[in-house]
Short mmCIF file of C-alpha atoms and ligand atoms in Angstrom, two decimals:
data_model
loop_
_atom_site.label_atom_id
_atom_site.label_comp_id
_atom_site.label_asym_id
_atom_site.label_seq_id
_atom_site.Cartn_x
_atom_site.Cartn_y
_atom_site.Cartn_z
CA MET A 283 18.28 -10.39 -20.52
CA ASP A 284 18.34 -12.92 -17.69
CA THR A 285 18.44 -10.63 -14.62
CA VAL A 286 16.29 -7.69 -13.70
CA ARG A 287 16.48 -5.24 -10.78
CA VAL A 288 13.16 -3.80 -9.70
CA PHE A 289 11.95 -0.98 -7.41
CA CYS A 290 8.80 -2.05 -5.54
CA PRO A 291 7.05 0.94 -3.94
CA ALA A 292 5.19 1.22 -0.65
CA THR A 293 1.49 2.07 -0.85
CA ILE A 294 -1.31 3.54 1.25
CA ALA A 295 -4.55 1.56 1.17
CA ASN A 296 -8.05 2.77 2.12
CA ILE A 297 -7.25 6.53 2.05
CA SER A 298 -9.89 7.41 4.66
CA CYS A 299 -13.26 6.74 3.01
CA GLY A 300 -12.18 4.01 0.55
CA PHE A 301 -11.86 1.03 2.88
CA ASP A 302 -10.64 -2.02 0.90
CA VAL A 303 -11.04 -0.26 -2.48
CA LEU A 304 -8.81 2.83 -2.75
CA GLY A 305 -5.01 2.91 -2.74
CA LEU A 306 -2.13 5.14 -3.74
CA CYS A 307 1.52 4.60 -4.58
CA LEU A 308 4.46 6.25 -2.75
CA ASP A 309 7.88 6.86 -4.21
CA ALA A 310 10.06 7.75 -1.24
CA VAL A 311 9.82 4.30 0.33
CA GLY A 312 10.11 0.87 -1.24
CA ASP A 313 11.97 -2.39 -1.63
CA GLU A 314 14.36 -3.59 -4.29
CA MET A 315 14.29 -7.03 -5.81
CA ILE A 316 16.74 -8.79 -8.09
CA ILE A 317 15.16 -11.53 -10.17
CA LYS A 318 17.19 -13.96 -12.21
CA LYS A 319 16.07 -16.50 -14.81
CA VAL A 320 17.71 -19.87 -14.16
CA ASP A 321 17.60 -23.32 -15.77
CA ARG A 322 16.06 -25.14 -12.82
CA PRO A 323 12.22 -24.86 -12.94
CA GLY A 324 10.40 -23.25 -10.00
CA VAL A 325 10.90 -20.22 -7.78
CA VAL A 326 13.63 -19.98 -5.14
CA ILE A 327 14.05 -17.03 -2.77
CA THR A 328 17.81 -16.89 -2.30
CA LYS A 329 18.24 -13.87 -0.06
CA ILE A 330 16.24 -11.37 2.02
CA THR A 331 17.89 -8.34 3.62
CA GLY A 332 16.42 -5.61 5.83
CA GLN A 333 13.70 -7.72 7.49
CA ASP A 334 13.36 -11.15 9.00
CA LEU A 335 10.94 -12.88 6.62
CA PRO A 336 10.45 -16.45 5.45
CA LEU A 337 12.67 -17.66 2.61
CA GLU A 338 10.35 -20.58 1.81
CA THR A 339 8.64 -19.92 -1.52
CA GLU A 340 5.16 -20.91 -0.24
CA LYS A 341 5.46 -18.73 2.88
CA ASN A 342 6.64 -15.57 1.15
CA VAL A 343 4.15 -13.45 -0.80
CA ALA A 344 6.76 -12.97 -3.54
CA GLY A 345 7.01 -16.73 -4.03
CA VAL A 346 3.25 -17.34 -3.92
CA ALA A 347 2.55 -14.52 -6.40
CA ALA A 348 5.30 -15.76 -8.74
CA LEU A 349 3.95 -19.32 -8.66
CA ALA A 350 0.38 -18.12 -9.34
CA MET A 351 1.66 -16.38 -12.46
CA LEU A 352 3.79 -19.31 -13.68
CA ASN A 353 0.87 -21.71 -13.10
CA ALA A 354 -1.42 -19.53 -15.22
CA LEU A 355 1.20 -19.65 -17.99
CA LYS A 356 1.74 -23.39 -17.47
CA SER A 357 5.41 -22.41 -17.55
CA ASP A 358 8.28 -24.55 -16.30
CA ALA A 359 10.70 -21.61 -16.29
CA GLY A 360 12.85 -21.11 -13.20
CA PHE A 361 13.65 -17.98 -11.20
CA GLU A 362 15.79 -16.91 -8.25
CA ILE A 363 14.62 -13.92 -6.23
CA GLU A 364 16.53 -11.61 -3.89
CA ILE A 365 14.44 -9.25 -1.76
CA HIS A 366 15.97 -6.14 -0.19
CA LYS A 367 13.35 -4.69 2.14
CA GLY A 368 13.14 -0.95 2.63
CA ILE A 369 9.60 -1.29 4.00
CA LYS A 370 9.08 -2.69 7.48
CA ALA A 371 6.67 -5.65 7.58
CA GLY A 372 3.39 -4.89 9.36
CA SER A 373 3.85 -1.13 9.01
CA GLY A 374 0.57 -0.59 7.16
CA ILE A 375 2.24 0.70 4.00
CA GLY A 376 2.00 -2.42 1.87
CA SER A 377 5.16 -4.29 2.75
CA SER A 378 3.93 -7.64 1.49
CA ALA A 379 2.23 -6.03 -1.53
CA ALA A 380 5.54 -4.53 -2.66
CA SER A 381 7.15 -7.98 -2.75
CA ALA A 382 4.18 -9.56 -4.54
CA ALA A 383 4.14 -6.77 -7.13
CA GLY A 384 7.92 -6.86 -7.64
CA ALA A 385 8.01 -10.63 -8.15
CA VAL A 386 5.33 -10.78 -10.86
CA PHE A 387 6.58 -7.60 -12.53
CA GLY A 388 10.19 -8.83 -12.69
CA ILE A 389 9.31 -12.32 -13.93
CA ASN A 390 6.95 -10.86 -16.53
CA LYS A 391 9.84 -8.73 -17.85
CA LEU A 392 12.16 -11.75 -18.04
CA LEU A 393 9.49 -13.69 -19.96
CA ASN A 394 9.12 -10.85 -22.49
CA GLU A 395 5.90 -9.53 -21.01
CA PRO A 396 3.17 -12.09 -21.66
CA PHE A 397 0.94 -9.98 -19.35
CA THR A 398 0.11 -6.29 -19.08
CA LYS A 399 0.74 -4.61 -15.73
CA ALA A 400 -3.02 -4.53 -15.14
CA GLU A 401 -3.21 -8.30 -15.69
CA LEU A 402 -0.41 -8.85 -13.17
CA VAL A 403 -2.56 -7.39 -10.36
CA ALA A 404 -4.51 -10.67 -10.00
CA PHE A 405 -1.35 -12.75 -9.49
CA ALA A 406 0.11 -10.29 -7.01
CA ALA A 407 -3.22 -10.34 -5.14
CA GLU A 408 -2.94 -14.17 -4.92
CA GLY A 409 0.38 -13.65 -3.13
CA GLU A 410 -1.35 -11.36 -0.60
CA LYS A 411 -3.48 -14.33 0.48
CA ILE A 412 -0.70 -15.63 2.70
CA ALA A 413 -0.13 -12.25 4.35
CA SER A 414 -3.77 -11.53 5.16
CA GLY A 415 -5.86 -14.60 4.35
CA VAL A 416 -7.62 -13.07 1.35
CA ALA A 417 -6.50 -12.18 -2.18
CA HIS A 418 -6.95 -8.43 -1.83
CA ALA A 419 -5.73 -5.92 -4.40
CA ASP A 420 -5.98 -2.56 -2.64
CA ASN A 421 -2.18 -2.40 -2.12
CA VAL A 422 -0.91 -4.46 -5.07
CA ALA A 423 -2.92 -2.47 -7.62
CA PRO A 424 -1.30 0.90 -6.78
CA ALA A 425 2.09 -0.80 -6.21
CA LEU A 426 2.05 -2.14 -9.77
CA LEU A 427 0.20 0.59 -11.65
CA GLY A 428 1.25 3.66 -9.65
CA GLY A 429 -0.96 6.66 -8.87
CA PHE A 430 -4.37 6.16 -7.28
CA THR A 431 -6.34 3.01 -7.96
CA LEU A 432 -9.87 1.90 -7.18
CA VAL A 433 -10.68 -1.79 -6.93
CA ARG A 434 -14.29 -1.75 -8.16
CA SER A 435 -14.56 -5.52 -7.84
CA CYS A 436 -12.30 -8.34 -6.66
CA ASP A 437 -14.20 -11.12 -8.39
CA PRO A 438 -13.93 -10.63 -11.26
CA LEU A 439 -11.01 -8.27 -10.72
CA ASP A 440 -11.83 -4.78 -12.01
CA VAL A 441 -9.25 -2.11 -11.16
CA ILE A 442 -9.53 1.52 -12.27
CA ALA A 443 -6.46 3.80 -12.46
CA ILE A 444 -7.35 7.35 -11.40
CA PRO A 445 -5.37 10.49 -12.34
CA VAL A 446 -3.25 12.24 -9.70
CA PRO A 447 -3.24 16.03 -9.20
CA ASP A 448 0.31 17.30 -9.87
CA GLU A 449 1.03 18.89 -6.50
CA LEU A 450 -0.34 16.14 -4.31
CA MET A 451 2.10 14.82 -1.66
CA ALA A 452 1.85 12.30 1.14
CA VAL A 453 3.34 12.32 4.62
CA VAL A 454 3.47 9.00 6.47
CA ILE A 455 4.41 8.46 10.09
CA HIS A 456 5.10 4.90 11.19
CA PRO A 457 4.96 4.47 14.96
CA GLN A 458 6.92 1.33 15.68
CA ILE A 459 4.28 -0.47 17.68
CA GLU A 460 2.65 -3.75 16.82
CA VAL A 461 -1.05 -3.71 16.03
CA ARG A 462 -2.13 -7.33 15.83
CA THR A 463 -4.08 -8.07 12.66
CA GLU A 464 -6.73 -9.92 14.67
CA ASP A 465 -7.24 -6.82 16.84
CA SER A 466 -7.49 -4.47 13.87
CA ARG A 467 -10.09 -6.85 12.38
CA ALA A 468 -11.94 -7.43 15.62
CA VAL A 469 -12.76 -3.74 16.07
CA LEU A 470 -14.58 -3.59 12.72
CA LYS A 471 -18.37 -3.69 12.89
CA GLU A 472 -20.30 -6.29 10.85
CA ASN A 473 -23.15 -3.91 10.08
CA ILE A 474 -23.15 -0.29 8.99
CA PRO A 475 -26.06 2.04 9.77
CA LEU A 476 -27.52 3.37 6.51
CA LYS A 477 -26.90 6.98 7.58
CA LYS A 478 -23.16 6.34 7.91
CA ALA A 479 -23.04 4.39 4.64
CA ILE A 480 -24.61 7.33 2.81
CA VAL A 481 -21.97 9.72 4.14
CA GLN A 482 -19.24 7.26 3.20
CA TRP A 483 -20.25 6.67 -0.43
CA GLY A 484 -20.83 10.38 -0.87
CA ASN A 485 -17.21 10.90 0.16
CA VAL A 486 -15.78 8.08 -1.99
CA GLY A 487 -17.52 9.43 -5.09
CA ALA A 488 -16.42 12.98 -4.30
CA LEU A 489 -12.83 11.90 -3.67
CA VAL A 490 -12.65 10.27 -7.10
CA ALA A 491 -14.26 13.36 -8.70
CA ALA A 492 -11.71 15.58 -6.90
CA LEU A 493 -8.80 13.57 -8.30
CA TYR A 494 -10.18 13.84 -11.83
CA SER A 495 -10.81 17.57 -11.53
CA ASN A 496 -7.68 18.60 -9.55
CA ASP A 497 -9.99 20.02 -6.91
CA TYR A 498 -7.91 20.06 -3.71
CA GLU A 499 -10.73 21.57 -1.62
CA LEU A 500 -13.15 18.85 -2.60
CA LEU A 501 -10.42 16.29 -1.97
CA SER A 502 -9.96 17.72 1.49
CA ARG A 503 -13.70 17.61 2.24
CA SER A 504 -13.88 13.98 1.07
CA LEU A 505 -10.96 12.64 3.12
CA HIS A 506 -13.22 11.50 5.91
CA ASP A 507 -13.99 8.02 7.23
CA GLU A 508 -17.28 7.35 9.06
CA ILE A 509 -16.90 3.62 9.27
CA VAL A 510 -13.45 2.25 10.10
CA GLU A 511 -11.30 5.05 11.54
CA PRO A 512 -13.46 5.74 14.62
CA HIS A 513 -12.89 2.13 15.75
CA ARG A 514 -9.39 1.36 14.47
CA SER A 515 -7.81 4.62 15.58
CA ILE A 516 -8.25 3.51 19.20
CA LEU A 517 -5.46 0.96 18.59
CA ILE A 518 -2.97 3.67 17.59
CA PRO A 519 -1.62 5.72 20.51
CA GLY A 520 -1.70 9.45 19.76
CA PHE A 521 -3.83 9.14 16.62
CA ASP A 522 -6.22 12.00 17.49
CA LYS A 523 -3.36 14.28 18.50
CA LEU A 524 -1.44 13.57 15.29
CA LYS A 525 -4.48 14.09 13.12
CA LYS A 526 -5.30 17.40 14.79
CA ALA A 527 -1.69 18.55 14.36
CA ALA A 528 -1.60 17.55 10.68
CA LEU A 529 -4.89 19.33 9.89
CA LYS A 530 -3.84 22.44 11.84
CA ALA A 531 -0.62 22.53 9.80
CA GLY A 532 -2.70 22.60 6.63
CA ALA A 533 -2.98 18.95 5.55
CA LEU A 534 -5.85 18.18 3.20
CA GLY A 535 -6.73 15.17 5.30
CA CYS A 536 -5.25 12.59 7.62
CA GLY A 537 -6.11 8.98 8.39
CA ILE A 538 -4.90 5.45 9.04
CA SER A 539 -2.73 3.89 6.34
CA GLY A 540 -4.06 0.41 5.58
CA SER A 541 -4.75 -1.36 8.83
CA GLY A 542 -2.21 0.81 10.65
CA PRO A 543 -0.25 1.60 12.70
CA SER A 544 1.08 4.05 10.05
CA ILE A 545 -0.84 7.32 9.75
CA PHE A 546 -0.88 9.30 6.52
CA ALA A 547 -1.65 12.90 5.62
CA LEU A 548 -2.12 14.30 2.12
CA THR A 549 -0.96 17.80 1.28
CA LYS A 550 -0.92 20.24 -1.61
CA GLY A 551 2.74 20.88 -2.42
CA GLU A 552 6.06 19.99 -0.86
CA THR A 553 6.36 23.03 1.42
CA ASN A 554 3.15 22.11 3.19
CA ALA A 555 4.20 18.45 3.29
CA LYS A 556 7.31 19.46 5.25
CA GLU A 557 5.25 21.65 7.61
CA VAL A 558 2.79 18.82 8.20
CA ALA A 559 5.61 16.31 8.79
CA SER A 560 7.21 18.58 11.37
CA ALA A 561 3.87 19.24 13.10
CA MET A 562 3.26 15.49 13.29
CA LYS A 563 6.76 14.89 14.63
CA ASN A 564 6.27 17.54 17.33
CA ALA A 565 2.88 16.13 18.28
CA TYR A 566 4.48 12.71 18.72
CA ALA A 567 7.37 13.98 20.84
CA ASP A 568 5.40 13.34 24.07
CA PHE A 569 4.88 9.71 23.17
CA ASP A 570 7.85 7.56 23.93
CA ILE A 571 7.41 5.59 20.72
CA GLN A 572 10.07 5.22 18.01
CA HIS A 573 8.79 6.30 14.62
CA ASP A 574 9.82 6.90 11.01
CA ILE A 575 8.47 9.77 8.92
CA HIS A 576 8.36 9.72 5.13
CA ILE A 577 7.53 12.64 2.85
CA SER A 578 6.69 11.41 -0.63
CA LYS A 579 5.37 12.46 -4.00
CA ILE A 580 2.65 10.26 -5.38
CA ASN A 581 4.47 7.76 -7.59
CA THR A 582 2.69 7.59 -10.93
CA LYS A 583 4.88 4.85 -12.39
CA GLY A 584 4.45 2.06 -9.83
CA THR A 585 6.83 -0.89 -9.98
CA VAL A 586 9.71 -0.22 -12.39
CA VAL A 587 13.01 -1.65 -13.59
CA ILE A 588 15.99 0.25 -12.11
P1 LIG B 890 1.80 -3.99 5.84
O1 LIG B 890 1.18 -3.77 7.18
O2 LIG B 890 3.01 -3.17 5.60
O3 LIG B 890 0.81 -3.82 4.72
P2 LIG B 890 1.49 -6.64 5.43
O4 LIG B 890 0.35 -6.83 6.37
O5 LIG B 890 1.24 -6.43 4.00
O6 LIG B 890 2.34 -5.46 5.89
O7 LIG B 890 2.43 -7.90 5.48
C1 LIG B 890 3.09 -8.37 6.59
C2 LIG B 890 2.92 -9.88 6.72
O8 LIG B 890 3.23 -10.55 5.48
C3 LIG B 890 3.88 -10.41 7.75
O9 LIG B 890 3.18 -11.41 8.47
C4 LIG B 890 4.99 -11.06 6.93
O10 LIG B 890 5.60 -12.15 7.60
C5 LIG B 890 4.23 -11.54 5.70
N1 LIG B 890 5.11 -11.61 4.51
C6 LIG B 890 5.36 -12.70 3.74
N2 LIG B 890 6.19 -12.40 2.73
C7 LIG B 890 6.51 -11.09 2.86
C8 LIG B 890 7.36 -10.22 2.13
N3 LIG B 890 8.05 -10.63 1.08
N4 LIG B 890 7.43 -8.94 2.53
C9 LIG B 890 6.74 -8.52 3.61
N5 LIG B 890 5.94 -9.30 4.36
C10 LIG B 890 5.82 -10.60 3.99
#
């Protein structure tokens, strides 16, 4: 085998209370990558469709992640990568993470799997450094492993895969506005009052317990963010209206996907997911902002060969 075609899923990071640690994998949205083993050593990105992104290996997360992996192997193998973007960059649903995950997953396959998927997370996270300045794993972990993941520690990397209740669905609305990364960082507070921190870790623990015990009511009670959402939501026009509409339509919870501007809701079952999506669409009708809506199962497989 010298060529592999890979599906690289979109992901939702943070999931309300789990800022920088929790993530989940979507299956209705993603990129495709074609990775080819070639004689010439190194990594060349030959083609990108769907988005205007850098082809230079060192400027593209796919290239940086691939090189991190090949360096660890001290390998002089060569690869050509094609990226077909289905995820819009800067949408808040792990666009760069999908490419980082796809690159290391595909190359690992072509090298007869020297690494497990869990081991690949660290290399994909290296790729994320050029998108956000830090090697964070909250999108690449669910993109690779599927399901829900919790990044207990980044250094050393310690990622826990969490089971997914069967009927859980996600609705994501992507308002096509630009939220500048510096703005979404600038609104975060350096210090957290102890009272708020207590509420937050109560919710994170309960959310994980809810996923293990298929307890949708507990999941719903835990999908709450004391710390980031009150500040970041100000940057997303219509956030409060959308959230109210989603909850009124029966969503288990609703919050900002990653650093936004996408907004996600979780639901029990597909029927409710459709109701929530239509309520969110109606609520957004007054805002003259183009938007995409995705309804998705939680993808428990992560990045796969197609
Ligand atoms: P999202 O908001 O969807 O999570 P990210 O913040 O992860 O998007 O990534 C967007 C940034 O990463 C952009 O600045 C983009 O230029 C850069 N980038 C580099 N390589 C890629 C790639 N292969 N796919 C998407 N974005 C990339």
